[in-house]
XYZ file of C-alpha atoms in Angstrom:
451
model
C 0.000 0.000 0.000
C 1.374 3.470 -0.816
C 0.116 4.845 2.464
C -1.608 3.734 5.631
C -5.318 4.334 5.233
C -7.321 4.778 8.399
C -10.586 6.356 9.483
C -10.933 10.115 9.261
C -9.930 12.069 12.310
C -10.301 15.627 13.492
C -8.008 17.463 11.134
C -6.613 19.758 13.815
C -4.967 16.702 15.325
C -4.967 13.983 12.699
C -2.533 11.732 14.548
C -3.917 9.143 16.905
C -0.868 7.322 18.229
C -1.189 3.829 19.553
C 1.257 2.401 22.064
C 1.081 -0.993 20.331
C 0.270 -0.882 16.627
C 0.967 -3.973 14.553
C 2.299 -1.778 11.785
C 5.189 -0.672 14.004
C 8.686 -1.919 13.240
C 9.153 -3.060 16.838
C 6.140 -4.800 18.395
C 5.527 -7.305 21.171
C 8.866 -6.570 22.850
C 8.046 -8.700 25.882
C 8.528 -11.859 23.801
C 11.819 -10.740 22.264
C 15.356 -10.901 23.600
C 16.221 -7.429 22.290
C 13.696 -4.856 23.480
C 13.678 -1.681 21.425
C 10.695 0.281 22.728
C 12.088 1.418 26.062
C 12.490 5.188 25.669
C 10.520 7.670 27.761
C 9.923 11.100 26.269
C 12.662 12.472 28.540
C 15.175 9.925 27.242
C 14.158 10.689 23.662
C 14.666 14.395 24.359
C 18.187 13.778 25.662
C 19.049 11.799 22.527
C 17.614 14.523 20.275
C 19.524 17.249 22.132
C 22.781 15.272 21.981
C 22.400 14.665 18.266
C 21.508 18.277 17.406
C 23.154 20.529 20.020
C 26.759 19.624 19.324
C 29.538 20.949 17.094
C 27.230 23.313 15.214
C 26.818 25.294 18.436
C 30.430 26.432 18.190
C 29.895 27.980 14.744
C 27.130 30.356 15.849
C 29.281 33.160 17.366
C 31.084 33.575 14.050
C 27.740 33.596 12.205
C 26.594 36.483 14.396
C 29.918 38.234 13.818
C 29.325 38.189 10.056
C 25.740 39.506 9.980
C 25.680 41.465 13.263
C 24.208 40.945 16.715
C 20.577 41.829 15.970
C 19.962 39.942 12.685
C 22.056 37.005 13.910
C 19.957 36.631 17.057
C 16.700 36.978 15.130
C 17.784 34.290 12.658
C 18.650 31.814 15.437
C 15.297 32.357 17.168
C 13.347 32.163 13.903
C 15.048 28.918 12.914
C 14.245 27.462 16.344
C 10.554 28.333 16.100
C 10.400 27.049 12.548
C 12.145 23.816 13.564
C 9.555 23.295 16.332
C 6.732 23.714 13.808
C 8.265 21.214 11.387
C 8.948 18.833 14.303
C 5.223 18.704 14.980
C 4.457 17.988 11.334
C 6.994 15.163 11.191
C 5.770 13.645 14.458
C 2.146 13.740 13.249
C 3.221 11.972 10.066
C 4.981 9.282 12.084
C 1.940 8.777 14.312
C -0.304 8.494 11.265
C 2.081 5.952 9.724
C 3.487 3.766 12.528
C 5.363 1.636 10.013
C 7.682 4.550 9.171
C 11.096 3.962 10.721
C 13.231 6.411 8.750
C 13.117 9.012 6.010
C 13.287 6.289 3.376
C 10.017 4.782 4.593
C 8.460 8.254 4.663
C 9.687 8.912 1.128
C 7.999 5.740 -0.108
C 4.648 6.830 1.344
C 4.995 10.430 0.174
C 5.921 9.651 -3.429
C 3.813 6.509 -4.004
C 0.762 8.508 -5.206
C 3.052 9.829 -7.968
C 4.073 6.305 -8.915
C 7.675 6.774 -7.755
C 7.495 5.477 -4.203
C 10.562 3.254 -4.639
C 12.575 6.156 -6.013
C 11.544 8.338 -3.062
C 12.589 5.607 -0.640
C 16.032 5.138 -2.187
C 16.812 8.848 -2.511
C 15.783 9.756 1.030
C 17.464 6.651 2.463
C 20.700 7.432 0.642
C 20.567 11.031 1.830
C 20.035 9.903 5.410
C 22.981 7.513 5.321
C 25.240 10.063 3.627
C 24.308 12.781 6.098
C 24.819 10.436 9.068
C 28.231 9.283 7.822
C 29.417 12.852 7.264
C 28.170 13.481 10.806
C 30.452 10.681 12.018
C 33.360 12.285 10.157
C 32.574 15.758 11.489
C 32.445 14.544 15.081
C 35.713 12.653 14.555
C 37.383 15.841 13.309
C 36.074 17.756 16.324
C 37.385 15.012 18.580
C 40.730 15.190 16.820
C 40.845 18.960 17.277
C 39.970 18.635 20.958
C 42.658 16.005 21.569
C 45.238 18.090 19.715
C 44.395 21.122 21.847
C 44.545 19.162 25.083
C 47.846 17.460 24.225
C 49.321 20.461 22.403
C 49.790 18.419 19.231
C 51.976 15.657 20.625
C 51.042 13.166 17.885
C 50.138 13.135 14.205
C 46.611 14.430 13.597
C 45.668 11.164 11.865
C 46.601 9.256 15.012
C 44.185 11.350 17.074
C 41.527 10.829 14.428
C 42.069 7.074 14.427
C 41.876 6.860 18.220
C 38.696 8.896 18.309
C 37.097 6.847 15.533
C 37.734 3.590 17.405
C 36.208 4.935 20.623
C 33.177 6.203 18.700
C 32.674 2.733 17.230
C 32.666 1.111 20.680
C 30.103 3.559 22.094
C 27.783 2.936 19.101
C 27.648 -0.871 19.552
C 24.402 -1.198 21.631
C 21.601 -2.325 19.300
C 18.951 -0.169 20.981
C 18.895 3.382 22.295
C 17.815 2.138 25.697
C 20.832 -0.159 26.058
C 23.368 2.475 27.006
C 22.941 5.272 24.481
C 20.202 7.022 26.449
C 22.468 7.135 29.514
C 25.396 8.352 27.439
C 23.126 11.054 26.007
C 22.366 12.421 29.469
C 26.108 12.748 30.080
C 26.526 14.343 26.636
C 23.831 16.958 27.350
C 25.491 17.878 30.638
C 28.789 18.010 28.749
C 27.678 20.555 26.145
C 25.958 22.676 28.802
C 28.969 22.804 31.128
C 31.556 23.152 28.345
C 29.839 26.108 26.706
C 29.208 27.686 30.110
C 32.922 27.419 30.903
C 33.718 28.873 27.476
C 31.465 31.870 28.141
C 33.091 32.408 31.544
C 36.515 32.145 29.935
C 35.641 34.665 27.247
C 34.364 37.046 29.941
C 37.421 36.651 32.144
C 39.835 37.057 29.230
C 37.974 38.946 26.475
C 39.584 39.837 23.167
C 41.382 43.195 23.514
C 40.024 45.913 21.221
C 37.186 43.698 20.057
C 34.568 45.084 17.693
C 30.877 44.368 18.332
C 28.196 45.727 15.977
C 24.406 45.547 15.922
C 24.316 44.999 12.160
C 27.047 44.374 9.619
C 26.910 45.179 5.892
C 27.264 42.095 3.685
C 26.839 40.756 0.202
C 24.195 38.066 -0.315
C 26.944 35.453 -0.622
C 28.755 36.230 2.647
C 25.508 36.738 4.564
C 23.966 33.485 3.347
C 27.179 31.576 4.010
C 27.064 32.853 7.591
C 23.387 32.157 8.255
C 23.729 28.627 6.875
C 25.319 27.715 10.218
C 22.358 28.688 12.448
C 19.911 27.176 9.962
C 21.735 23.843 9.910
C 22.413 23.911 13.660
C 18.856 22.573 13.987
C 19.377 19.892 11.319
C 18.480 16.609 12.959
C 14.846 15.961 12.146
C 15.784 13.212 9.684
C 16.479 10.971 12.701
C 13.232 11.693 14.559
C 11.361 8.783 12.970
C 13.986 6.318 14.193
C 13.989 7.715 17.724
C 10.180 7.743 17.975
C 10.067 4.113 16.793
C 11.821 3.143 20.043
C 9.624 5.185 22.388
C 7.224 3.501 24.792
C 4.518 6.028 23.894
C 5.213 7.569 20.453
C 2.667 10.384 20.886
C 4.845 11.741 23.726
C 7.435 12.680 21.093
C 5.904 16.169 20.992
C 7.031 16.684 24.570
C 10.518 15.666 23.494
C 10.376 18.138 20.599
C 9.384 20.957 22.938
C 12.241 20.112 25.302
C 14.695 19.991 22.389
C 13.698 23.246 20.739
C 13.296 25.281 23.921
C 16.698 24.173 25.187
C 18.534 24.446 21.869
C 17.129 27.832 20.875
C 17.635 29.359 24.320
C 21.157 28.046 24.699
C 22.146 28.866 21.115
C 21.168 32.490 21.645
C 22.867 32.791 25.039
C 26.094 31.137 23.926
C 26.340 32.892 20.551
C 25.578 36.369 21.914
C 27.824 36.144 24.978
C 30.720 34.652 23.008
C 30.426 37.266 20.270
C 30.213 40.158 22.723
C 33.402 39.106 24.515
C 35.399 37.681 21.592
C 34.342 40.225 18.989
C 34.137 40.211 15.215
C 37.290 38.096 14.910
C 35.806 35.083 16.711
C 36.832 31.841 15.037
C 34.820 28.764 14.176
C 34.764 26.641 16.320
C 34.614 29.477 18.831
C 36.697 27.579 21.426
C 39.721 28.369 19.224
C 39.361 32.027 20.166
C 39.743 31.357 23.896
C 43.028 31.609 25.775
C 45.030 28.379 26.016
C 43.890 27.480 29.543
C 40.191 28.179 28.948
C 40.283 26.443 25.548
C 41.674 23.286 27.133
C 39.025 23.371 29.851
C 36.209 23.869 27.336
C 37.429 21.190 24.922
C 37.988 18.705 27.729
C 34.455 19.157 29.032
C 33.053 19.006 25.502
C 34.589 15.603 24.717
C 31.645 13.456 25.962
C 29.203 15.366 23.749
C 31.360 14.973 20.645
C 31.873 11.286 21.360
C 28.225 10.396 21.948
C 26.994 12.533 19.031
C 29.410 10.717 16.709
C 28.274 7.368 18.089
C 24.628 8.294 17.517
C 25.312 9.218 13.888
C 27.150 5.914 13.471
C 24.276 4.040 15.120
C 21.652 5.743 12.935
C 23.432 5.021 9.655
C 23.867 1.337 10.534
C 20.351 0.922 11.910
C 18.630 2.163 8.751
C 20.285 -0.573 6.700
C 19.994 -3.177 9.461
C 16.248 -2.691 9.913
C 15.699 -2.759 6.178
C 17.619 -6.040 5.886
C 15.985 -7.842 8.802
C 12.584 -6.216 9.269
C 10.189 -8.937 10.415
C 13.064 -11.346 10.951
C 14.265 -12.928 14.185
C 17.694 -11.389 13.545
C 16.226 -7.968 14.311
C 14.853 -8.822 17.739
C 16.869 -11.839 18.915
C 20.517 -12.331 19.832
C 21.531 -14.306 16.763
C 25.048 -14.718 15.417
C 23.961 -13.435 12.010
C 22.243 -10.406 13.518
C 25.176 -9.318 15.675
C 27.730 -10.020 12.936
C 25.897 -7.860 10.402
C 25.274 -5.143 13.003
C 28.961 -4.916 13.952
C 29.955 -5.003 10.290
C 27.578 -2.156 9.391
C 28.877 -0.042 12.277
C 32.468 -0.706 11.233
C 31.760 0.232 7.610
C 29.982 3.469 8.579
C 32.767 4.359 10.988
C 35.465 3.570 8.434
C 33.679 5.673 5.808
C 33.500 8.591 8.235
C 37.224 8.242 8.986
C 38.219 8.022 5.315
C 36.086 11.021 4.376
C 37.396 13.105 7.288
C 41.051 12.423 6.607
C 41.061 11.580 2.893
C 38.916 14.423 1.556
C 40.833 17.689 2.046
C 37.672 19.759 1.607
C 35.631 17.614 4.020
C 34.312 20.584 6.020
C 32.828 21.969 2.792
C 31.533 18.533 1.821
C 29.644 18.325 5.124
C 28.027 21.672 4.360
C 27.088 20.560 0.861
C 25.456 17.360 2.132
C 23.636 19.262 4.887
C 22.351 21.879 2.437
C 21.250 19.249 -0.080
C 19.441 16.975 2.378
C 19.027 18.507 5.843
C 17.301 21.546 4.362
C 14.545 19.177 3.202
C 14.563 16.753 6.126
C 14.412 19.459 8.778
C 12.318 22.045 6.965
C 10.986 21.491 3.448
C 9.468 18.002 3.444
C 7.441 18.574 6.614
C 4.959 20.658 4.628
C 4.607 17.901 2.025
C 3.925 15.358 4.781
C 1.071 17.521 6.080
C -0.386 17.905 2.580
C -0.242 14.156 2.021
C -2.039 13.179 5.225
C -4.584 15.960 5.083
C -5.442 14.903 1.538
C -5.602 11.132 2.055
C -7.065 11.037 5.550
C -9.616 13.748 4.783
C -11.722 14.604 1.750
C -8.900 15.049 -0.710
C -7.908 18.534 -1.788
C -11.120 19.876 -0.309
C -9.710 19.217 3.157
C -6.449 20.915 2.189
C -8.251 23.999 0.845
C -10.461 24.243 3.925
C -7.377 24.591 6.071
C -5.817 27.282 3.915
C -3.740 28.921 6.704
C -1.933 25.616 7.281
C -1.758 25.118 3.532
C 0.079 28.437 3.179
C 2.387 27.705 6.108
C 3.295 24.324 4.659
C 3.801 25.859 1.226
C 6.131 28.421 2.825
C 7.984 25.563 4.498
C 8.539 23.913 1.124
C 9.668 27.164 -0.479
C 12.018 28.078 2.352
C 13.440 24.549 2.423
C 14.195 24.858 -1.280
C 15.695 28.315 -0.753
C 18.031 26.999 1.945
C 18.999 24.078 -0.271
C 19.814 26.172 -3.346
C 21.264 29.131 -1.453
C 23.322 26.932 0.831
C 24.730 24.881 -2.040
C 25.609 28.065 -3.949
C 27.335 29.706 -0.985
C 29.299 26.638 0.116
C 30.389 25.584 -3.378
C 31.507 29.129 -4.149
C 33.399 29.211 -0.860
C 35.065 25.900 -1.754
C 36.144 27.220 -5.157
C 37.653 30.296 -3.498
C 39.429 28.127 -0.925
C 41.027 26.044 -3.682
C 42.022 29.187 -5.575
C 43.728 30.630 -2.485
C 45.475 27.383 -1.596
C 43.593 27.061 1.685
C 42.557 23.466 0.979
C 45.135 20.992 2.251
C 46.101 17.490 1.182
C 44.560 14.119 2.050
C 45.972 11.766 4.699
C 48.419 14.254 6.204
C 49.338 15.223 9.745
């Protein structure tokens, strides 16, 4: 079936989540050795925060420095509110379609009425895996940078990267979120909170001499869009919501998790970005910890390590789980401790981790590549596609396009979501690719597999 047909519901709240729906990927856990559906909404919120509020946080002070204090702050808040709205749309879609486990499943449902459901599944699945693997590489590079700062560069950079990649692999091994990863995520959330708090204190104690702070800064479209891409993509994590919700005890409680995520992330993004910019000035680097004095930078990086580690492990876990569930859905290897199941699981984790390592160290323009992948896919996963999901369900669970037209304010909001998602995709790709070309022209891009 191209979509899950069910009785009409009140269109203000279409979703009617069930705690045990036979269409779910993981059902009847009590009779299985591996129990997936163990997450409370609080645990889900911690995982969401860990996966989203991580390295991107450290790019926000520089984004504000480029566009100015006032527009930078407004953009961060707007993106947070927008991300909360799209979170609700994605969660409603998941509750209406319990069988959806990832963006690939959602793509099949969304594009089946057009006769290209299989194409939608493969494209969105590939984008999810690619984005997750670049996330693994990005977290590995952050871990490498942190270890280099703490040890003052005592070893080759590739050695640090290799060590960090191996540790990330070990943390990602649990098959379910409840088997360790939810506890690690609590530690990771405390880590990012304390580390950024220490960084703000450090910037206040030892501010940049002669710093320049402006309310607004003149910019070309290219430089401004390149800067605001960071706050926009700092909320990019919705593509993993379906997978997290699939392991919740009560999926409808995911909206509580979304509220916790967006309130925390938006509030802390604004506080950290504004305070850091005000004390470090227009010359603040990205990541912003690099602009701190040596002592405060070491303290901040050291405290930030758990967050980087767990975020990388989550990306690794997500990329492997999408393929694993697709291979063994409905099979005993998914829910029992079988040799085949564990062998394939470990192999998928190792491949994803190895790909992240190779990309991070073998692609000299990897930081730009991460931005390109995020612009191409996260712009749609986090923002654009949410509107299409609402259109689909309102049409098929209501009276067709009549139901859509009757709710014209939501229709317009969802249309705006699609348009803005496309704008971020095109604008982000343009800005990052142009920046990459300029970096190559200036010789700023290094060489692969070097220290």
